[in-house]
Short mmCIF file of C-alpha atoms and ligand atoms in Angstrom, two decimals:
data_model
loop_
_atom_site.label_atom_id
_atom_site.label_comp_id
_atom_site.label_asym_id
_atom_site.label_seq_id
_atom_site.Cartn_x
_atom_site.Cartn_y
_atom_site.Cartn_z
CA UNK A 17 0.00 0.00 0.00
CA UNK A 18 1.02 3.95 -1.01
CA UNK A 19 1.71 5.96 2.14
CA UNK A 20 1.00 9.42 1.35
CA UNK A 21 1.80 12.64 3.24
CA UNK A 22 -1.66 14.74 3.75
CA UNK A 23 -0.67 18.40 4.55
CA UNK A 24 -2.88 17.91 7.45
CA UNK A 25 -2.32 15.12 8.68
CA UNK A 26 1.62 13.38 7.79
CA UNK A 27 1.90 9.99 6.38
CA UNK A 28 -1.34 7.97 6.03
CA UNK A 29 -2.62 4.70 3.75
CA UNK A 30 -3.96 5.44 0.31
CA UNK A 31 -7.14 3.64 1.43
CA UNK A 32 -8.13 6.80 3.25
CA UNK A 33 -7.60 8.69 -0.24
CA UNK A 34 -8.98 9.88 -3.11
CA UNK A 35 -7.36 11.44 -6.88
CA UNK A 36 -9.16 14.07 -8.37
CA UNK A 37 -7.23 14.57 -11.54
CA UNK A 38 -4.92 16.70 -12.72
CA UNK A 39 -4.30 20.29 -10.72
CA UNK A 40 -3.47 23.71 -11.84
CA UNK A 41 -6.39 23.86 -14.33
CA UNK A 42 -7.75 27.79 -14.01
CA UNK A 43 -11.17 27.62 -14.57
CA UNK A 44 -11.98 30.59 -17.49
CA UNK A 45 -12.63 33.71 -16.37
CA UNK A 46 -14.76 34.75 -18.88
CA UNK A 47 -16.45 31.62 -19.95
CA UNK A 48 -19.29 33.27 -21.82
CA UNK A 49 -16.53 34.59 -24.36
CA UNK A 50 -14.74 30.68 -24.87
CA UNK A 51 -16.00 29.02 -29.02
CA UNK A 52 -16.69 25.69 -28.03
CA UNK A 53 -13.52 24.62 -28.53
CA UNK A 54 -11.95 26.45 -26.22
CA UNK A 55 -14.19 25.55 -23.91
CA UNK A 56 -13.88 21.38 -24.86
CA UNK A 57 -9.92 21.82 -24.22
CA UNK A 58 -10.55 23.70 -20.57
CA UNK A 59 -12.91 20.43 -19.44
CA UNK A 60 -11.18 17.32 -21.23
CA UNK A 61 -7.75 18.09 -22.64
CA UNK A 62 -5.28 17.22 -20.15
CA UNK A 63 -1.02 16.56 -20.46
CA UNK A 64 -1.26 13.29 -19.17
CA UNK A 65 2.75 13.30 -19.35
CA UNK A 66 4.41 10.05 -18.86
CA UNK A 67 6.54 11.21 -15.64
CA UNK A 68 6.24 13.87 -12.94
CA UNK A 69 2.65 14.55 -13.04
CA UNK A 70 0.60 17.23 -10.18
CA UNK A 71 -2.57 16.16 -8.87
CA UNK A 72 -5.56 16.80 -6.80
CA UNK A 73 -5.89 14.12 -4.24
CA UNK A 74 -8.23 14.27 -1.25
CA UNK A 75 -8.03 12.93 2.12
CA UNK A 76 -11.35 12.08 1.83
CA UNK A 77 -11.41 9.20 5.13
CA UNK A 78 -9.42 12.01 6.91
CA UNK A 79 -9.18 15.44 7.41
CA UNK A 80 -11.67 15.38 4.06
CA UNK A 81 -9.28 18.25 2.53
CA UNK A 82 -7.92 18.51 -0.79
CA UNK A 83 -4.23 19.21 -1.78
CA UNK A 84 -1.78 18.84 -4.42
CA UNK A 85 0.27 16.14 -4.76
CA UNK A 86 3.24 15.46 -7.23
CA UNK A 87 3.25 12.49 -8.74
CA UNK A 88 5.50 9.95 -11.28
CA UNK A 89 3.29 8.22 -13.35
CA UNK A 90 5.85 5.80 -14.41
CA UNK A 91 6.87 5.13 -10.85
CA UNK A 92 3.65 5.35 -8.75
CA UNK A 93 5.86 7.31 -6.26
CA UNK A 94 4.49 10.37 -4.98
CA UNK A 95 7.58 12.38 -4.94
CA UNK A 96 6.16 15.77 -2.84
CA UNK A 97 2.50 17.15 -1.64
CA UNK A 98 1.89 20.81 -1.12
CA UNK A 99 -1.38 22.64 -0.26
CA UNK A 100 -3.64 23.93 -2.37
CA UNK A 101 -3.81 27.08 -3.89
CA UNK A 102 0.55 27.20 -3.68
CA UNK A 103 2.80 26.55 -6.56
CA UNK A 104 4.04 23.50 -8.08
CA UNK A 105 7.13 23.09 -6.65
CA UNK A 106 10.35 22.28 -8.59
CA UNK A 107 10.08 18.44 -9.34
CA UNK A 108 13.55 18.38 -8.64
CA UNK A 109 17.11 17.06 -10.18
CA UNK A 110 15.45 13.52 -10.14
CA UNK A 111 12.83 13.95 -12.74
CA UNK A 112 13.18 12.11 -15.44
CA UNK A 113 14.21 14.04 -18.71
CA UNK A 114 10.74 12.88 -20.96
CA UNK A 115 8.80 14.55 -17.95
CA UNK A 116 9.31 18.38 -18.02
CA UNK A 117 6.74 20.64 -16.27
CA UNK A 118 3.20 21.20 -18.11
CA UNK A 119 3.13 23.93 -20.65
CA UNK A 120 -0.61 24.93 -19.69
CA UNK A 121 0.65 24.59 -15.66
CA UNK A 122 -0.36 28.03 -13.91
CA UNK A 123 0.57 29.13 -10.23
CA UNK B 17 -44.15 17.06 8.37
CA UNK B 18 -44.68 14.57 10.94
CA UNK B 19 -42.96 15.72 14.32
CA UNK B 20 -41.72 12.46 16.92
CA UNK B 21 -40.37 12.59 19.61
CA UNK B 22 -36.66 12.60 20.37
CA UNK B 23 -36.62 9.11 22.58
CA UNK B 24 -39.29 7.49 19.48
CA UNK B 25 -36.49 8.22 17.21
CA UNK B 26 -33.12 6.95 19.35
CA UNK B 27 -34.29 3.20 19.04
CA UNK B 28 -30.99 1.38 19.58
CA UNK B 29 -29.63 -0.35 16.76
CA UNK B 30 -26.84 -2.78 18.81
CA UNK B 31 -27.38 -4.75 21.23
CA UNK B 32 -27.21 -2.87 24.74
CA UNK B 33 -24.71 -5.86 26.01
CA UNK B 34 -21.08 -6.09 25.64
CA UNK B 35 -19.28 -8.43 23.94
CA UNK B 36 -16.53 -10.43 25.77
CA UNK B 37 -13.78 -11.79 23.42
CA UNK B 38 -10.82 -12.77 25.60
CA UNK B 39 -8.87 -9.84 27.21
CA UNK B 40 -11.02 -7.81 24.43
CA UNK B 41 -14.55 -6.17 25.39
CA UNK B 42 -16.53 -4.32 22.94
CA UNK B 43 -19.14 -2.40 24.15
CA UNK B 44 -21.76 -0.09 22.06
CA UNK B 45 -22.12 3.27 24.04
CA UNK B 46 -25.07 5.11 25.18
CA UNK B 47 -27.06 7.61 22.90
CA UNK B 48 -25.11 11.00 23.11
CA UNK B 49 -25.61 14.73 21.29
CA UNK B 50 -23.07 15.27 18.41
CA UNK B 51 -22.59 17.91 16.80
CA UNK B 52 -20.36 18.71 13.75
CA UNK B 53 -19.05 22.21 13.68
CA UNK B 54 -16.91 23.99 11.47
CA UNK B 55 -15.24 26.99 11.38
CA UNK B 56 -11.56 28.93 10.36
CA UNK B 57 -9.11 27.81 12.03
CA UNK B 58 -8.05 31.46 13.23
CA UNK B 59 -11.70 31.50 14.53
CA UNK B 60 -11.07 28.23 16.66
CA UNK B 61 -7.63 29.62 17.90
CA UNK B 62 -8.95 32.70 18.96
CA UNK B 63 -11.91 31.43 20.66
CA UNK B 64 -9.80 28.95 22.56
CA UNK B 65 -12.91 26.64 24.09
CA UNK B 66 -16.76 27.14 23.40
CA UNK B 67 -19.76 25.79 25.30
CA UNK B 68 -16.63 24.09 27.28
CA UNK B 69 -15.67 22.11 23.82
CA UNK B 70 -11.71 22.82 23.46
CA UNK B 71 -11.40 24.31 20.10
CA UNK B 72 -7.28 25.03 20.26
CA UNK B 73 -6.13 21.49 19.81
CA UNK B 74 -3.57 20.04 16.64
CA UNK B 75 -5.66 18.75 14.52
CA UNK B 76 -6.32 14.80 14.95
CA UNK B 77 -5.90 15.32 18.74
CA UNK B 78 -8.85 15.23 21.09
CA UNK B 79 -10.05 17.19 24.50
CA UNK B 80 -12.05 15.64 27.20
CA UNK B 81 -13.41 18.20 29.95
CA UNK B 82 -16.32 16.46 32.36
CA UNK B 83 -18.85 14.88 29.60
CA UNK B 84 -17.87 17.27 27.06
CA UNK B 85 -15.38 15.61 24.27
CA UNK B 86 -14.15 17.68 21.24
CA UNK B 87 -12.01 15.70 18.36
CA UNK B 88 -10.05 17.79 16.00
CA UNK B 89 -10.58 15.80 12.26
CA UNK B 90 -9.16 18.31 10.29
CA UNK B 91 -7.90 21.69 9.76
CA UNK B 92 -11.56 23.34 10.11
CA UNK B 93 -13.61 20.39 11.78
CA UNK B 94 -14.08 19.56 15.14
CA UNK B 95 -16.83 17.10 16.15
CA UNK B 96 -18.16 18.01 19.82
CA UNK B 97 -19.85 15.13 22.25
CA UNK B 98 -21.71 16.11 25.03
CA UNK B 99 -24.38 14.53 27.57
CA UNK B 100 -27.52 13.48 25.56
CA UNK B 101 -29.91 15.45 27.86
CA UNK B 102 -28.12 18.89 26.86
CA UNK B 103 -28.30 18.61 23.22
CA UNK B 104 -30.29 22.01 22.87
CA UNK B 105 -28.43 23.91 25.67
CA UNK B 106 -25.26 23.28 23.80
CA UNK B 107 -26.06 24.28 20.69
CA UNK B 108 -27.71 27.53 21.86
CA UNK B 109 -24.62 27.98 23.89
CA UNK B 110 -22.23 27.28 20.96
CA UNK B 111 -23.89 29.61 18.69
CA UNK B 112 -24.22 32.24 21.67
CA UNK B 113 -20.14 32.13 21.99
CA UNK B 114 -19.17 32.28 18.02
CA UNK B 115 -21.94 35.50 18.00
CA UNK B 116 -21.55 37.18 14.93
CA UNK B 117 -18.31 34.99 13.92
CA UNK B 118 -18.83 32.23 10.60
CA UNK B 119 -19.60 28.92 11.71
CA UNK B 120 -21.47 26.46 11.19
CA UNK B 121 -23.06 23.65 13.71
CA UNK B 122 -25.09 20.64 12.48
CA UNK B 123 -26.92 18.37 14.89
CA UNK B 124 -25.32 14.78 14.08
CA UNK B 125 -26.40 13.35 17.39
CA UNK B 126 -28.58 10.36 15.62
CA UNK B 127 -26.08 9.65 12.38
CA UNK B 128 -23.54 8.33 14.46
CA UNK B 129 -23.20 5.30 16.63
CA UNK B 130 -20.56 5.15 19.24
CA UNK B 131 -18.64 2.14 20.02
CA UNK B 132 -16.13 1.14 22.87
CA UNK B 133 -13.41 -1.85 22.84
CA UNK B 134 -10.77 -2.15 25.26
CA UNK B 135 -8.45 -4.92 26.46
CA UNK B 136 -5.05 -5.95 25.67
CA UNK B 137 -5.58 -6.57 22.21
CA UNK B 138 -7.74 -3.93 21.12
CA UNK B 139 -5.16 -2.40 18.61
CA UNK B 140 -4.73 -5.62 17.17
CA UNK B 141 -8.32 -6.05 16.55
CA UNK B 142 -8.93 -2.57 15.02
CA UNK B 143 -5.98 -3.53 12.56
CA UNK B 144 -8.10 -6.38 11.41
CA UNK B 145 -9.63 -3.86 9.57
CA UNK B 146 -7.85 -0.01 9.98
CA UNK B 147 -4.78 0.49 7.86
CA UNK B 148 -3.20 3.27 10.44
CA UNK B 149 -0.15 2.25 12.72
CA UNK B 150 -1.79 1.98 16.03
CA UNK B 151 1.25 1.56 17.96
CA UNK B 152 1.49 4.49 20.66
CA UNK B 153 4.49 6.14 18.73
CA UNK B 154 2.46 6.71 16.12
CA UNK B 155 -1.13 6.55 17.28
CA UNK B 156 -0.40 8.43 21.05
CA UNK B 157 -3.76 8.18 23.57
CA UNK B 158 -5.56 11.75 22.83
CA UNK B 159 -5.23 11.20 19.25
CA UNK B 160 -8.67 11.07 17.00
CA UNK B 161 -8.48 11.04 13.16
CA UNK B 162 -11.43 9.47 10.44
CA UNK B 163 -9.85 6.78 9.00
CA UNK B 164 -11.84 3.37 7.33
CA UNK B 165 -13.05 0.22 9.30
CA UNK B 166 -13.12 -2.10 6.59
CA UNK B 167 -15.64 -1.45 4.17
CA UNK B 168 -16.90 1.55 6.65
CA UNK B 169 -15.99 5.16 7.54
CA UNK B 170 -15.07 5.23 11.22
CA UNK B 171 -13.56 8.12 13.34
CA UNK B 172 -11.15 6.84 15.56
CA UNK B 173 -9.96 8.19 19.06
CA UNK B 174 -7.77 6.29 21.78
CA UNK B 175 -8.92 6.83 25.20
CA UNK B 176 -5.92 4.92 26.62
CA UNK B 177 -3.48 3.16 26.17
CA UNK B 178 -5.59 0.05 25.48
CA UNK B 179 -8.62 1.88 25.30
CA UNK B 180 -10.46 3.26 22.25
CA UNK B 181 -14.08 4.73 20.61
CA UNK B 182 -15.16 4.04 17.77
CA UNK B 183 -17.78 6.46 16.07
CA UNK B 184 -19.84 5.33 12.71
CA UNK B 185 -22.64 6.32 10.91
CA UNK B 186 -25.60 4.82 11.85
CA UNK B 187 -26.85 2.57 8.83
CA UNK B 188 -22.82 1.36 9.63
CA UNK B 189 -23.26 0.53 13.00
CA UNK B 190 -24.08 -3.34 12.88
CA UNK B 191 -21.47 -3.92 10.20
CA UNK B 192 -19.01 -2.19 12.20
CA UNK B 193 -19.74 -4.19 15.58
CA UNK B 194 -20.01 -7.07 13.78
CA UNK B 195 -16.37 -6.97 12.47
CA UNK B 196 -14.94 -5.79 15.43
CA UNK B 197 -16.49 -9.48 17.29
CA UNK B 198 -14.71 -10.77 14.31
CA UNK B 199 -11.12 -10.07 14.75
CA UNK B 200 -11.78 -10.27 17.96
CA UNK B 201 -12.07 -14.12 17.93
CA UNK B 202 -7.88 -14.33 16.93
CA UNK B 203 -7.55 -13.43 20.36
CA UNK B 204 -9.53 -16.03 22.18
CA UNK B 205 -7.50 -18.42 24.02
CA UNK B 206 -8.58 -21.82 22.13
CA UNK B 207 -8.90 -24.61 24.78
CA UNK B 208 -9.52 -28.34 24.81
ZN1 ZN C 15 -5.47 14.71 6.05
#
């Protein structure tokens, strides 16, 4: 079993978790002003990057909060979590070179 | 709407009698108000204690003053348990000390179902079906966190050192007494 570190809460079994996809998607400001698609790419295109990927993940049988998480797809190793609403941190000298940040990643 | 009465709608659903496994005994506990109440955690610092529910705690930790029991779950949840006969009085006196301050206060008293095993082996048989490391390093007495009871939600507090409560929803409640008398059987001594 995964331990992963909740913000909250330290190191805890995945059971008590949750993913909710990939993090640092801005919802539009200005919806209303999108062509459809735009608006198609902001709900269903995603990088899914083979590598250092950041997630939503909630400790949904826990402190029931979300937060940020990243992640190596290849792996399965979460490599750092970090609270919402705070940057993606650096991934680090160990990320693999075929896993570079997200172009559409935003603070 | 039909109105009933707050004893009409409190029918038990465990047995009232303990169950003796060994060293283990797990006993379902008494009706009791609940409530869940949330608020900033700046709120909670400042405030300190309301309605005698401590409020300043780390989160997972719990505070036990006379019958009043607050559990910190998470960074802006605290559920409060108090004496069954003074489920009114502490709401009104909860929402009298936050005043004009955000909040917010539900009455959970009937969703959940407390539950009470202690005994020698008690960590052992909550690990039959909780993934957390119950050892006291990691799982100290005074600590409280929601975690998962085998196929249920539980929230999870240690009372002592081989004491513990067990809190579930409800419609969970025979499900999670039943497993507990289940892992409890590893630890009868088999004889003849
Ligand atoms: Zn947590």
């Amino acid at each position: 079993m995964l331990v992963i570190t909740c913000p909250n809460c330290g190191d805890r079994p995945e059971l008590e978790f949750r993913c909710g996809g990939e993090a640092h998607i801005a919802r539009p400001q200005t919806p209303a002003e999108l062509d459809d698609g735009q608006w198609g790419a902001f709900l269903f295109t995603r990088t899914n990057p083979k590598g250092v990927h950041a997630e939503r993940w909630i400790h949904q049988h826990g402190c029931g909060r979300w937060f940020n998480a990243l992640r190596d797809t290849v792996s399965d190793r979460l490599i750092a979590t970090y609270p919402m609403g705070t940057p993606r941190p650096d991934a680090g000298a160990g990320a693999a070179p075929s896993s570079p940040a997200s172009p559409t990643s935003q603070p | 709407m039909l109105e009933t009465g707050r004893l009409a709608r409190r029918a038990a659903v465990l047995p009232a009698a303990s169950v003796t496994r060994g060293a283990v005994v797990i006993r379902p506990l008494g009706a009791q108000s609940r409530f869940s109440l949330r608020t900033r955690p700046a709120t909670a610092e400042a405030l300190g204690t309301v309605a005698g529910f401590t409020l300043a705690l780390p989160i997972n930790r719990m505070s036990t003053a006379g019958e009043r029991t607050s559990l910190r779950l998470g960074p802006d949840e605290w559920l409060l348990i108090g004496p069954e006969a003074e489920t009114d009085e502490l709401a009104e006196a909860v929402s009298a000390e936050f005043g004009e301050r955000v909040f917010s206060l539900v009455d959970v008293s009937h969703r959940n179902v407390g539950i009470e095993i202690t005994g020698r082996n008690a960590a052992h048989v909550l690990n039959a079906g909780c993934p957390l490391d119950l050892a006291e390093a990691a799982f100290p007495v005074g600590m409280a966190t929601r975690t998962v009871l085998g196929k249920a939600e539980i929230v999870l507090a240690r009372t002592g050192v081989d004491a513990w409560r067990v809190e579930c929803w409800r419609s969970f409640a025979t499900y999670v007494h039943g497993f507990l008398g289940e892992g409890a059987l590893d630890f009868v001594a088999v004889t003849g």
